[in-house]
Short mmCIF file of C-alpha atoms in Angstrom, two decimals:
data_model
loop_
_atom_site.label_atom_id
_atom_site.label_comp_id
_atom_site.label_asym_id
_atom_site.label_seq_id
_atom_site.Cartn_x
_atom_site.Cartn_y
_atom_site.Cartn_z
CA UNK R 25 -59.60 3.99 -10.47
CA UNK R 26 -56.83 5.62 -12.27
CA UNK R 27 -55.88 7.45 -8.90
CA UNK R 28 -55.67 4.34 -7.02
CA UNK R 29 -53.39 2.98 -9.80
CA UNK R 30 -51.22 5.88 -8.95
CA UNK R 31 -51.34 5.45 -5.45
CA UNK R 32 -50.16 2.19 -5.98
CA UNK R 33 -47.62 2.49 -8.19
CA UNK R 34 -46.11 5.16 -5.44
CA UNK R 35 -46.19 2.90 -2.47
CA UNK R 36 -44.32 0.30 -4.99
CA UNK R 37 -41.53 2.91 -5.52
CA UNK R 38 -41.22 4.42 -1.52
CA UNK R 39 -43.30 1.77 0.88
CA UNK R 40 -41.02 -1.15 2.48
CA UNK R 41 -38.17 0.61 5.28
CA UNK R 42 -34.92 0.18 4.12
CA UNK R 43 -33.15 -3.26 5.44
CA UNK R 44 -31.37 -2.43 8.84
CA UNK R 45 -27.46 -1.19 8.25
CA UNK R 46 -24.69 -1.29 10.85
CA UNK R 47 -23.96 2.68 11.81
CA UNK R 48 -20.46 3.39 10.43
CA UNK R 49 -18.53 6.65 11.28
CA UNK R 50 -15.26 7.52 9.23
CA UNK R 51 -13.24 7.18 12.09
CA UNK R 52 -14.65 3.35 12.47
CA UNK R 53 -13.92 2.98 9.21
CA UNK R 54 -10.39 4.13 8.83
CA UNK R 55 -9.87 1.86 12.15
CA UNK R 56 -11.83 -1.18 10.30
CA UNK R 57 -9.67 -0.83 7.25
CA UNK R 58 -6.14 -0.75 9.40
CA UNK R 59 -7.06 -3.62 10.75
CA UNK R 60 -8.67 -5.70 8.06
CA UNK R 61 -7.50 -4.79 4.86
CA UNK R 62 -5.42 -7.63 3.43
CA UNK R 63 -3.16 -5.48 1.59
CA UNK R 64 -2.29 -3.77 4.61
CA UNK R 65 -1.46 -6.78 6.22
CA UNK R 66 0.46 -7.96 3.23
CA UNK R 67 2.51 -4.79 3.48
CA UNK R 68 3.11 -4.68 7.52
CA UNK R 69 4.43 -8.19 6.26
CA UNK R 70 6.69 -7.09 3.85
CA UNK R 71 8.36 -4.60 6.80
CA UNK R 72 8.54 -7.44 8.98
CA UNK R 73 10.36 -9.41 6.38
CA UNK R 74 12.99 -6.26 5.25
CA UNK R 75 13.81 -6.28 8.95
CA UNK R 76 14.55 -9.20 9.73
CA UNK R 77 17.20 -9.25 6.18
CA UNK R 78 18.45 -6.11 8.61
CA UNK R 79 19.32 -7.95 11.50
CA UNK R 80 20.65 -11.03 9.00
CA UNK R 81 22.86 -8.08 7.58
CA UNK R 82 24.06 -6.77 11.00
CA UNK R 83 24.56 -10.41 11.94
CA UNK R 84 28.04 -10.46 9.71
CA UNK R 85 29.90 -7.97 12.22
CA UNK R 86 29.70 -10.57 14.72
CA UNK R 87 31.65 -13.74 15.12
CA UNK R 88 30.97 -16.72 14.36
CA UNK R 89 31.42 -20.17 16.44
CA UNK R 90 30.89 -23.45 15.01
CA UNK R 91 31.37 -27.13 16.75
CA UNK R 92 32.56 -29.76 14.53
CA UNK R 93 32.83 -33.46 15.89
CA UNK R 94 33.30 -36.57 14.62
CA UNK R 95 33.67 -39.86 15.52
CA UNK R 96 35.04 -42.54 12.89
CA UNK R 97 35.93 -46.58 12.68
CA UNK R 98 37.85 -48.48 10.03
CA UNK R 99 37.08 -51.59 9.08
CA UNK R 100 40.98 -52.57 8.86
CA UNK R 101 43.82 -51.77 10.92
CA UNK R 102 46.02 -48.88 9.97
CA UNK R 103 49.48 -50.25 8.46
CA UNK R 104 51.82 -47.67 8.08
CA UNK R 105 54.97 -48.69 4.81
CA UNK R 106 58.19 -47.57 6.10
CA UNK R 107 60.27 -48.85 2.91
CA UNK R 108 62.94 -46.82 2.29
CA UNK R 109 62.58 -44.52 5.22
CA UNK R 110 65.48 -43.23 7.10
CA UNK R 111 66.39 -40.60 9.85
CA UNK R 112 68.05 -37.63 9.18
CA UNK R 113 69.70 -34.99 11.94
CA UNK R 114 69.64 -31.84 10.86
CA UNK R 115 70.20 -30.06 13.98
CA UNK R 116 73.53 -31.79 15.08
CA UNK R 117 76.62 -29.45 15.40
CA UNK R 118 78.29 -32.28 13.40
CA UNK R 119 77.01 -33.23 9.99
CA UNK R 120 76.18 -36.90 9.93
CA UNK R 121 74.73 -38.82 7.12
CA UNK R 122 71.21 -40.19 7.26
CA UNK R 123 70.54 -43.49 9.04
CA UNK R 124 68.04 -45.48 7.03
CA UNK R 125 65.23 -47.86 8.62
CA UNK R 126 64.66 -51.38 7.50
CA UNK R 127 61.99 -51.91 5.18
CA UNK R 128 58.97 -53.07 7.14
CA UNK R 129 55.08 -52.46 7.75
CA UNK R 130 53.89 -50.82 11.14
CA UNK R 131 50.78 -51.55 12.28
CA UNK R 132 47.99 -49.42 14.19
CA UNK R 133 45.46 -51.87 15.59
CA UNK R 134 43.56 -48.57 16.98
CA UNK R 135 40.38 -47.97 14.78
CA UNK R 136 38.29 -45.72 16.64
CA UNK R 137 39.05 -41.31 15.68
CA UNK R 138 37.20 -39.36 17.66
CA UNK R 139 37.36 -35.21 17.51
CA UNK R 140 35.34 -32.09 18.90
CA UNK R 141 36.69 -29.16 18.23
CA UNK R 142 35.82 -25.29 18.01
CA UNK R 143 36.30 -23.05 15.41
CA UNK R 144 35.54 -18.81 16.14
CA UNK R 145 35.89 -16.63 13.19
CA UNK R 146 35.96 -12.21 13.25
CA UNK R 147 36.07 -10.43 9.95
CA UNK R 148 38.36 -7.54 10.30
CA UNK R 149 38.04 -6.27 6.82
CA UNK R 150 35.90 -7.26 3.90
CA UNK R 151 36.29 -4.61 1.52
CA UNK R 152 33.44 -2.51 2.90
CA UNK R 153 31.04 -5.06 1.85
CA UNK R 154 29.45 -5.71 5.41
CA UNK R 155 29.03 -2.10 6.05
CA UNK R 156 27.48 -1.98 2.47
CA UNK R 157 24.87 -4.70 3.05
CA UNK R 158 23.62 -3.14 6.71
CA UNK R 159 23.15 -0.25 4.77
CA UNK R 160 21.18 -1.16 1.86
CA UNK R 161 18.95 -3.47 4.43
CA UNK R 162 18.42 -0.13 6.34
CA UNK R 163 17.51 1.25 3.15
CA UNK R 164 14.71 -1.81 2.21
CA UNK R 165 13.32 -1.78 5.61
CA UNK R 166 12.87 2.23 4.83
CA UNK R 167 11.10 1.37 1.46
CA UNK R 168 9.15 -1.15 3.12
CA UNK R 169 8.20 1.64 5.25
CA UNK R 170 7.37 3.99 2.42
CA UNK R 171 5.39 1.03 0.48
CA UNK R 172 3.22 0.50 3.19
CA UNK R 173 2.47 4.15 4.04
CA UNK R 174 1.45 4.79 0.33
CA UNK R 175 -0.48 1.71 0.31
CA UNK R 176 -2.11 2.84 3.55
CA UNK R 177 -2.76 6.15 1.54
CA UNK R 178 -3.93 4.81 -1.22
CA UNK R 179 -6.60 2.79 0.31
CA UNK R 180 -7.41 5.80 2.74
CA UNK R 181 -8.38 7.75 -0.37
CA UNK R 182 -10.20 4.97 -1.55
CA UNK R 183 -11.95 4.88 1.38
CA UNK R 184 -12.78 8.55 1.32
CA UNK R 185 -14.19 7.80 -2.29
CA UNK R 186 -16.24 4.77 -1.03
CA UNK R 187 -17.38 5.85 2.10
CA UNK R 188 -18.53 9.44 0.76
CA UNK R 189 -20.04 8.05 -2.38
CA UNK R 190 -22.07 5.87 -0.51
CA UNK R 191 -23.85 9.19 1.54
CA UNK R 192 -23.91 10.75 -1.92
CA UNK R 193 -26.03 7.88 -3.53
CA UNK R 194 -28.10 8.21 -0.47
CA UNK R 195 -28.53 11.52 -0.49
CA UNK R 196 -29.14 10.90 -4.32
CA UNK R 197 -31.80 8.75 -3.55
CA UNK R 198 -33.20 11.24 -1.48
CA UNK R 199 -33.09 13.72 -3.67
CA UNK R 200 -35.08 11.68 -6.34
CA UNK R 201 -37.73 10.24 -4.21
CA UNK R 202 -38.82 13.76 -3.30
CA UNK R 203 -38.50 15.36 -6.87
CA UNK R 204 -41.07 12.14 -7.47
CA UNK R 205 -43.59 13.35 -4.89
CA UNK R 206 -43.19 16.20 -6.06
CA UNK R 207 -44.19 14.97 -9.65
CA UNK R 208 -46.63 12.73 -8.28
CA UNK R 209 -48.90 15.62 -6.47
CA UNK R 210 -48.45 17.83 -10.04
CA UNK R 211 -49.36 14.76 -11.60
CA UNK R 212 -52.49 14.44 -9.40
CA UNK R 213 -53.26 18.90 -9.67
CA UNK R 214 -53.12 18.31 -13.33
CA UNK R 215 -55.72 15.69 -13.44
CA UNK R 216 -57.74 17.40 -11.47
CA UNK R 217 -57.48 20.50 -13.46
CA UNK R 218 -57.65 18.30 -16.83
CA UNK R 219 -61.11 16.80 -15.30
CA UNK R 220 -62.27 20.28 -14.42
CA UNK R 221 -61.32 21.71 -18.46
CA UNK R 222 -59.01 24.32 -17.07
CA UNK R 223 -55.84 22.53 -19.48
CA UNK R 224 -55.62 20.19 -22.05
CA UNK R 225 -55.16 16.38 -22.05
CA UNK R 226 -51.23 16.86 -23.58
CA UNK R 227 -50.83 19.09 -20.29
CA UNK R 228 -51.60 16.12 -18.19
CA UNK R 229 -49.85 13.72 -20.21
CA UNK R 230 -46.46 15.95 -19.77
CA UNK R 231 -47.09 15.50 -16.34
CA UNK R 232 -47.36 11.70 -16.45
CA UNK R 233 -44.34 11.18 -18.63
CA UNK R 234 -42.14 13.81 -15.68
CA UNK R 235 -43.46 11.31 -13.08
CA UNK R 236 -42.56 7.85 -14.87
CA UNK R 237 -39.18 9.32 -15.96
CA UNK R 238 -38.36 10.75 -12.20
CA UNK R 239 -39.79 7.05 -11.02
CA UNK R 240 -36.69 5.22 -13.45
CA UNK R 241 -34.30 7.65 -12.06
CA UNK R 242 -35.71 6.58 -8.86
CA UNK R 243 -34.60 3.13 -9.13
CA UNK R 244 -31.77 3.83 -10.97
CA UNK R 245 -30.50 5.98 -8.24
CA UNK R 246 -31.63 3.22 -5.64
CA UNK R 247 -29.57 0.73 -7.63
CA UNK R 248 -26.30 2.77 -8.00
CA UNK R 249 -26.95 3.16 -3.65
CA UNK R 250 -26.70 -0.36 -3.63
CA UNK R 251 -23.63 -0.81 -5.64
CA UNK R 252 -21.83 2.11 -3.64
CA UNK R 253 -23.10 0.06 -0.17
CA UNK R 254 -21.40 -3.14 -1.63
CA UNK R 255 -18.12 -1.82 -2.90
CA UNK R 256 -17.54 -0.11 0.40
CA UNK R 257 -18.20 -3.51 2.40
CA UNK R 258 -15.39 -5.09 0.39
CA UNK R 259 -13.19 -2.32 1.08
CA UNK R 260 -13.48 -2.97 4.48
CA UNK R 261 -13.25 -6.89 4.17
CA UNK R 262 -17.09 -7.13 5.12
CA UNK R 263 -19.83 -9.44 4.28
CA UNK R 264 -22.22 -6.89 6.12
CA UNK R 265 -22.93 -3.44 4.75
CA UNK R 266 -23.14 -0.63 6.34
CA UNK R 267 -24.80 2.88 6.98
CA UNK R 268 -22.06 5.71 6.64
CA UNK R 269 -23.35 8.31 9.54
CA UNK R 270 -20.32 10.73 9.38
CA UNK R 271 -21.09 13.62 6.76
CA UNK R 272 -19.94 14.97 3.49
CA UNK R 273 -17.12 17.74 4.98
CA UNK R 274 -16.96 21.25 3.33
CA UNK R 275 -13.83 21.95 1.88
CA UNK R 276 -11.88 25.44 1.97
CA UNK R 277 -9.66 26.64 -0.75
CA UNK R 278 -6.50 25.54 -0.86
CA UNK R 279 -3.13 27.37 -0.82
CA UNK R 280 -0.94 27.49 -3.54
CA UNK R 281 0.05 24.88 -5.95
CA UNK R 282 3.89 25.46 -5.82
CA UNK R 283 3.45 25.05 -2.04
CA UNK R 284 1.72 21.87 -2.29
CA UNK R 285 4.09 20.47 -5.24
CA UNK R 286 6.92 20.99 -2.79
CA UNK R 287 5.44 19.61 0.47
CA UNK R 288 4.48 16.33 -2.02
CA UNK R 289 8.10 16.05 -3.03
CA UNK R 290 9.48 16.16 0.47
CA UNK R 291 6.65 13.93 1.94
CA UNK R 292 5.09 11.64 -1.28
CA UNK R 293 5.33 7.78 -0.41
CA UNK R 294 6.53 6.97 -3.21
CA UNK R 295 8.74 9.04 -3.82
CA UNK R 296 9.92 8.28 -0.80
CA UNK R 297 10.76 4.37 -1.50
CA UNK R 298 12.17 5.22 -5.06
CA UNK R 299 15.11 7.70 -2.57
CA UNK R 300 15.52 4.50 -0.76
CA UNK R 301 16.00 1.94 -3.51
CA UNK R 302 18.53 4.56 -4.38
CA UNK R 303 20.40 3.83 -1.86
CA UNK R 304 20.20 0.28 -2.08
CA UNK R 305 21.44 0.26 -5.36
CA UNK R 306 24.39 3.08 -4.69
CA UNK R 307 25.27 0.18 -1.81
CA UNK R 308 24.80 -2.58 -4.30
CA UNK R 309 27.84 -0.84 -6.25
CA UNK R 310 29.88 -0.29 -3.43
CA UNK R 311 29.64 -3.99 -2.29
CA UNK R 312 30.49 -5.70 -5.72
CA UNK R 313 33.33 -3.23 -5.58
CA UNK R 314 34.72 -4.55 -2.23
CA UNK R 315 34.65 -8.18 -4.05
CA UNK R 316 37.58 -6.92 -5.83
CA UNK R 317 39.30 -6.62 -1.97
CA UNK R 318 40.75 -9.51 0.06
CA UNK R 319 38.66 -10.68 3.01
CA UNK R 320 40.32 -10.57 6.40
CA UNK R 321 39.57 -12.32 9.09
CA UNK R 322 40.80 -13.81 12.67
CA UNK R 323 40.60 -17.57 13.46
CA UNK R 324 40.69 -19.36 16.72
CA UNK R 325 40.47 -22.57 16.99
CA UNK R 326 40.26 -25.40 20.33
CA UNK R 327 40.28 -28.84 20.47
CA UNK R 328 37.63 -29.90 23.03
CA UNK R 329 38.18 -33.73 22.28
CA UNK R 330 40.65 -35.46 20.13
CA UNK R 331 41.50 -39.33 19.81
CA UNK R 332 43.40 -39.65 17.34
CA UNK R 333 45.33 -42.97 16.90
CA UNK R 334 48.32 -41.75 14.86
CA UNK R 335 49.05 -37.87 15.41
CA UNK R 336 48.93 -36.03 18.79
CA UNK R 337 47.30 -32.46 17.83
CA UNK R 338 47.20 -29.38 19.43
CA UNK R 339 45.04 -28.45 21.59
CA UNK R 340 44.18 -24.53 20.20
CA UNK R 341 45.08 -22.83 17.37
CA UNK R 342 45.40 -18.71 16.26
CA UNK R 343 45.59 -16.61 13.21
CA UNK R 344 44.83 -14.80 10.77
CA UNK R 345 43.28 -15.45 7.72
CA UNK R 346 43.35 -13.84 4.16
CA UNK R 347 41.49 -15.21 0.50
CA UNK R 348 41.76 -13.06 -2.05
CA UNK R 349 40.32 -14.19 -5.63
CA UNK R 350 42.39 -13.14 -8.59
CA UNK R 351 40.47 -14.15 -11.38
CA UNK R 352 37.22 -15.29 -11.62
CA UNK R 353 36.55 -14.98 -15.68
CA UNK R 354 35.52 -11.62 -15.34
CA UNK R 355 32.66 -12.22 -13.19
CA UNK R 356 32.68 -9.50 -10.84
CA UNK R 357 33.62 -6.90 -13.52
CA UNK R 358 30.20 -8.03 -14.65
CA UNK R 359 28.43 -7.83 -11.30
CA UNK R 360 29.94 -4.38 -10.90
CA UNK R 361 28.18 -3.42 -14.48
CA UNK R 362 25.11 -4.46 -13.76
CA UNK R 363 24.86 -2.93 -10.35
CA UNK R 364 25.76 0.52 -12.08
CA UNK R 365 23.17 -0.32 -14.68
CA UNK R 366 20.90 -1.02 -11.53
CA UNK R 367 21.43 2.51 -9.91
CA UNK R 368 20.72 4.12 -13.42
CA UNK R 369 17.49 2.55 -13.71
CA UNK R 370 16.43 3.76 -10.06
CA UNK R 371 17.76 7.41 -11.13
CA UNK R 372 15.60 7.37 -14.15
CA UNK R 373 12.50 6.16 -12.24
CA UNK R 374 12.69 8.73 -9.54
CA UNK R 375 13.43 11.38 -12.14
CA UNK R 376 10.15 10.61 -13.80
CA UNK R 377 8.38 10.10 -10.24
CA UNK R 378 9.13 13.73 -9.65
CA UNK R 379 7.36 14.75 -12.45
CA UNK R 380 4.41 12.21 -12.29
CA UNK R 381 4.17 13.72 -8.56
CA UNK R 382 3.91 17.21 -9.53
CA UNK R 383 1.52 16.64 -12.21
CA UNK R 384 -1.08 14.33 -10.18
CA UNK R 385 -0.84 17.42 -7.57
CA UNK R 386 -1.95 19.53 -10.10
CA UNK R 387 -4.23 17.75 -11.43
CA UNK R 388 -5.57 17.13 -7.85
CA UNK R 389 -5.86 20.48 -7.30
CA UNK R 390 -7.82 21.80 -10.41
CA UNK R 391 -10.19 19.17 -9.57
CA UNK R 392 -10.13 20.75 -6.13
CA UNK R 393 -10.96 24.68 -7.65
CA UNK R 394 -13.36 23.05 -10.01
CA UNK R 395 -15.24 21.67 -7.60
CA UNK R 396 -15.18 24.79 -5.48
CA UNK R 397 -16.42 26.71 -8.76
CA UNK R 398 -18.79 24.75 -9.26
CA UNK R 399 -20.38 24.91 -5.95
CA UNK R 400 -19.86 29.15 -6.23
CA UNK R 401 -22.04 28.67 -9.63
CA UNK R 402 -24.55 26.70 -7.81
CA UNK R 403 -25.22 29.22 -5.18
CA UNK R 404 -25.19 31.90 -7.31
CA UNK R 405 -28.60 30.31 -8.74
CA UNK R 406 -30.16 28.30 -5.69
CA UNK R 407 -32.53 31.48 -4.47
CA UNK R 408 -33.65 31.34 -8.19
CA UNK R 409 -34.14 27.64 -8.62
CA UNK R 410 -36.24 27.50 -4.69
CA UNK R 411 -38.46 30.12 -6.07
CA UNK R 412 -38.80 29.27 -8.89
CA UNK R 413 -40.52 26.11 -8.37
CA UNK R 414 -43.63 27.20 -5.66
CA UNK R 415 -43.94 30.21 -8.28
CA UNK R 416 -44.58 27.86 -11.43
CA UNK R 417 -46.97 26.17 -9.30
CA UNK R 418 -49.09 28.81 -8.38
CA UNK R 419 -49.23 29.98 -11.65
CA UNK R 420 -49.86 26.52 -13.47
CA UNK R 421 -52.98 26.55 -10.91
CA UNK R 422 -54.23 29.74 -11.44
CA UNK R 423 -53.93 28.83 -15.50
CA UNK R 424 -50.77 31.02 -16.37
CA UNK R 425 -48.33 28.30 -16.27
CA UNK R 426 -48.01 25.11 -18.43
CA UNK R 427 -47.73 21.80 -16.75
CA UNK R 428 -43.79 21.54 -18.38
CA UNK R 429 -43.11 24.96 -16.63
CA UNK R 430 -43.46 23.21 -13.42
CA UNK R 431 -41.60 20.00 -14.46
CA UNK R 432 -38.49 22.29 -15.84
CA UNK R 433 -39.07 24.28 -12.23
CA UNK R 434 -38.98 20.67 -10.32
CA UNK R 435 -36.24 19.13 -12.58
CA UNK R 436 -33.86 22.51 -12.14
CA UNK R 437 -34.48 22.08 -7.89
CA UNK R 438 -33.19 18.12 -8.37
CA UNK R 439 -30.56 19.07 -10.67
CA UNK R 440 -29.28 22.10 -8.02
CA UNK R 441 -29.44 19.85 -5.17
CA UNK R 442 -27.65 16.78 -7.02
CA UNK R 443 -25.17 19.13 -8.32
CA UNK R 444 -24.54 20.58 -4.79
CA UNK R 445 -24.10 17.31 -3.07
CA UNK R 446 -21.92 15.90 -5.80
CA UNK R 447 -19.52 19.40 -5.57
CA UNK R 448 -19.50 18.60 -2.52
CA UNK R 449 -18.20 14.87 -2.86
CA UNK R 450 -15.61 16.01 -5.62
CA UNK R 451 -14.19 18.64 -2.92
CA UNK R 452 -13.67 15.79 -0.18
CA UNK R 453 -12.09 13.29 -2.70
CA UNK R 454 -10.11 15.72 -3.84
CA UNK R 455 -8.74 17.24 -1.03
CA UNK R 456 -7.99 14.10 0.48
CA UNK R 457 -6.01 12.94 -2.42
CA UNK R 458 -4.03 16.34 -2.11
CA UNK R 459 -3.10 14.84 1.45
CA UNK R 460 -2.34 11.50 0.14
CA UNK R 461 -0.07 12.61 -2.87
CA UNK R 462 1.68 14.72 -0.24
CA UNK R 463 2.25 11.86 1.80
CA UNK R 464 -0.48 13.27 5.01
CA UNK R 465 -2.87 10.54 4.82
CA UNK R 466 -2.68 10.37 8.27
CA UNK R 467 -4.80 13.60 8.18
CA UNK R 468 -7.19 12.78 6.02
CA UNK R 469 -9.51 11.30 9.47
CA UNK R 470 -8.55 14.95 10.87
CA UNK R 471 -9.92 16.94 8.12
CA UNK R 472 -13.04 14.58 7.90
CA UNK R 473 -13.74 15.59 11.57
CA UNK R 474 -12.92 19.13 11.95
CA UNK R 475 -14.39 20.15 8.48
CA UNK R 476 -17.97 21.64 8.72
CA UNK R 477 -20.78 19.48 6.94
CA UNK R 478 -21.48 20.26 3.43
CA UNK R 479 -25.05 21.57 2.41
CA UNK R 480 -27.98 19.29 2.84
CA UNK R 481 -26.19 16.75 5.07
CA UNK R 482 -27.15 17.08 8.20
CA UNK R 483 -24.80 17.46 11.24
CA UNK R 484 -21.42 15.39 11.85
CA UNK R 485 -21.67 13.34 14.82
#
């Protein structure tokens, strides 16, 4: 009866197939998250938006052309007052005096002005303010750039955390549903032996309380599977999970840190945008300065269409034209202090980028050589640990071993292979955040598919 029981409470635990996953490689899900990811859209918007300020900024070298019309009535006649009006002749050989005009009101019975006319402007010189606006929208388009890279790196990594930490909670699984058949056929040897009087009922009762705690892990780890499955589905902007099929990659040691320190100041996202909103502010300057500079400009203008009841215009116009402010209550001395204030606060933040940089490199990288340690450590005891385990139950048969020597035996063989997999997960993330700090995300998908598959994963597709 009590066998049965334990049959049953095993096919509870490992009976029912797992429910049908879509097949995911890396390189399906890199493409999947390019092209779904909201906050890479958001970001491929935000370039789209910095250009198009560029061509607005590149817009001011041209001319302009504007059309003005108009087309008025009165509601009265025009009277024109010619009281004490006279006519003079100033350009007479002979002096003569002014002839004056009797008083008396002239009258336009004309209401209608109608105009068209055409006005082209070219700014010859604004005090290097144009040239200082293309720049600095050069410069946001570039940190829009920069923005989006690093966000594409960030969520690359993330990826490479999600995606791998799903096959580790697999493999996890794994793991713990065969350390539980394991436990389950000692469980059942024990009985048999306890039935037979070659041990003792607490020997058997070890054995039962191994098997129910490797059953909780069981679930546990099935649970945490679960979770990882989910959390990679909303990575990818999912409401399907999937089944990762591209393996765990072995990781080789990497070169120096000083080398990678330097290759992440050069190439780090980041660090890239802060360089650029350097720039923009170092332009910022330079335009309020040119406010402090007249504004030149040519002017054209043509009259297309002109009725005009009372003066006969001309029909085109040319010049130049200058405005210079004098004094505008100290405004611009303002601007100008606040743009320098600007450009110091950039400086400061890409001074302590540089360090930040450095130190998640190293940081990166210990986790890197720790992992690698750990996984030397691990093999150094793995021949013990496989033998170890067939040995204890041979001699828990024959009556030399205790029933715990073969749990601590089956318990050190999960705890090796859990440890293994798990090195080998902290490697991957790892390196891949090296490549992402140094700006290489693009890489990461290369790495993942030349990189031979870590222990106990199978083959890479």
């Amino acid at each position: 009866m009590r066998r049965a029981m334990l049959a049953v409470l095993m096919l509870g635990v490992s009976a029912g197939p797992a429910d049908a996953q879509q097949a995911l490689s890396f390189d399906d899900a890199v493409a999947r998250l390019q092209s779904r990811n909201e906050k890479l859209q958001a970001a491929g918007h935000a370039v789209e938006h910095a250009q198009s300020e560029a061509g607005i900024a590149r817009g001011r070298r041209w001319p302009t052309l504007d059309l003005n019309a108009q087309a008025l009535r009165w509601n009265d006649p025009l009277v024109i007052e010619l009281r004490d009006a006279s006519i003079s002749f100033p350009d007479l050989p002979i002096a003569l005096p002014p002839l004056p005009l009797p008083d008396a009101n002239l009258s336009i019975d004309q209401q209608d002005y109608r105009s068209v006319i055409a006005t082209a402007r070219q700014p010859l010189y604004a005090g290097g303010r144009i040239q200082a606006g293309i720049r600095a929208a050069d410069a946001a388009v570039a940190a829009a750039q920069a923005q989006r890279q690093g966000e594409q790196g960030s969520l690359t990594l993330e990826l490479v955390q999600r995606y791998f930490g799903q096959r580790l909670a697999d493999q996890a699984v794994r793991v713990r549903q065969s350390t539980l058949d394991s436990l389950a056929h000692h469980l059942g040897d024990a009985r048999k032996l306890e039935r037979e009087g070659q041990i003792a009922r607490a020997e058997r009762l070890r054995a039962e309380v191994a098997w129910a705690e490797a059953q909780r892990e069981l679930g546990d780890a099935q649970r945490q599977s679960e979770l990882a499955r989910s959390a990679l589905a909303a990575l990818l902007a999912s409401d399907t999970t999937f089944d990762p099929t591209t393996p765990i990659p072995q990781v080789p040691r990497p070169e120096s840190l000083a080398a990678l320190q330097s290759k992440a100041q050069q190439g780090n996202p980041q660090l890239q945008r802060l360089a650029q909103e350097k720039l923009r502010a170092e332009q910022g300057v330079r335009a309020v300065r040119g406010e402090f500079a007249p504004t030149i400009g040519l002017l054209a203008l043509s009259r297309l269409y002109s009725r005009d009841p009372i003066f006969e215009q001309p029909d085109w116009a040319v010049g130049v034209a200058l405005d210079w402010p004098l004094f505008d209550g100290f405004q611009r001395n303002h601007k100008l202090q606040g743009a320098r204030s600007q450009l110091d606060q950039v400086e400061a933040l890409e001074a302590a980028g540089r360090r930040d940089v450095n130190l998640l490199v190293e940081q990166r990288y210990q986790q890197l050589n720790n992992a690698l340690d750990q996984l030397a450590s691990y093999e150094s005891t793995r021949a013990l640990a496989e033998e170890s385990l067939p040995a204890q139950r041979l001699a828990f048969g024959a009556g030399f071993a205790t029933s715990l020597d073969v749990v601590d035996a089956e318990l050190a063989l999960s705890r090796l292979r859990l440890g293994i997999a798990s090195a080998h997960y902290q490697a991957a993330v790892a390196q891949a955040g090296l490549l992402e700090a140094s700006g290489d995300s693009a890489r990461i998908r290369e790495f993942v598919r030349a990189a031979p598959t870590a222990e106990g994963e199978g083959h890479a597709e």
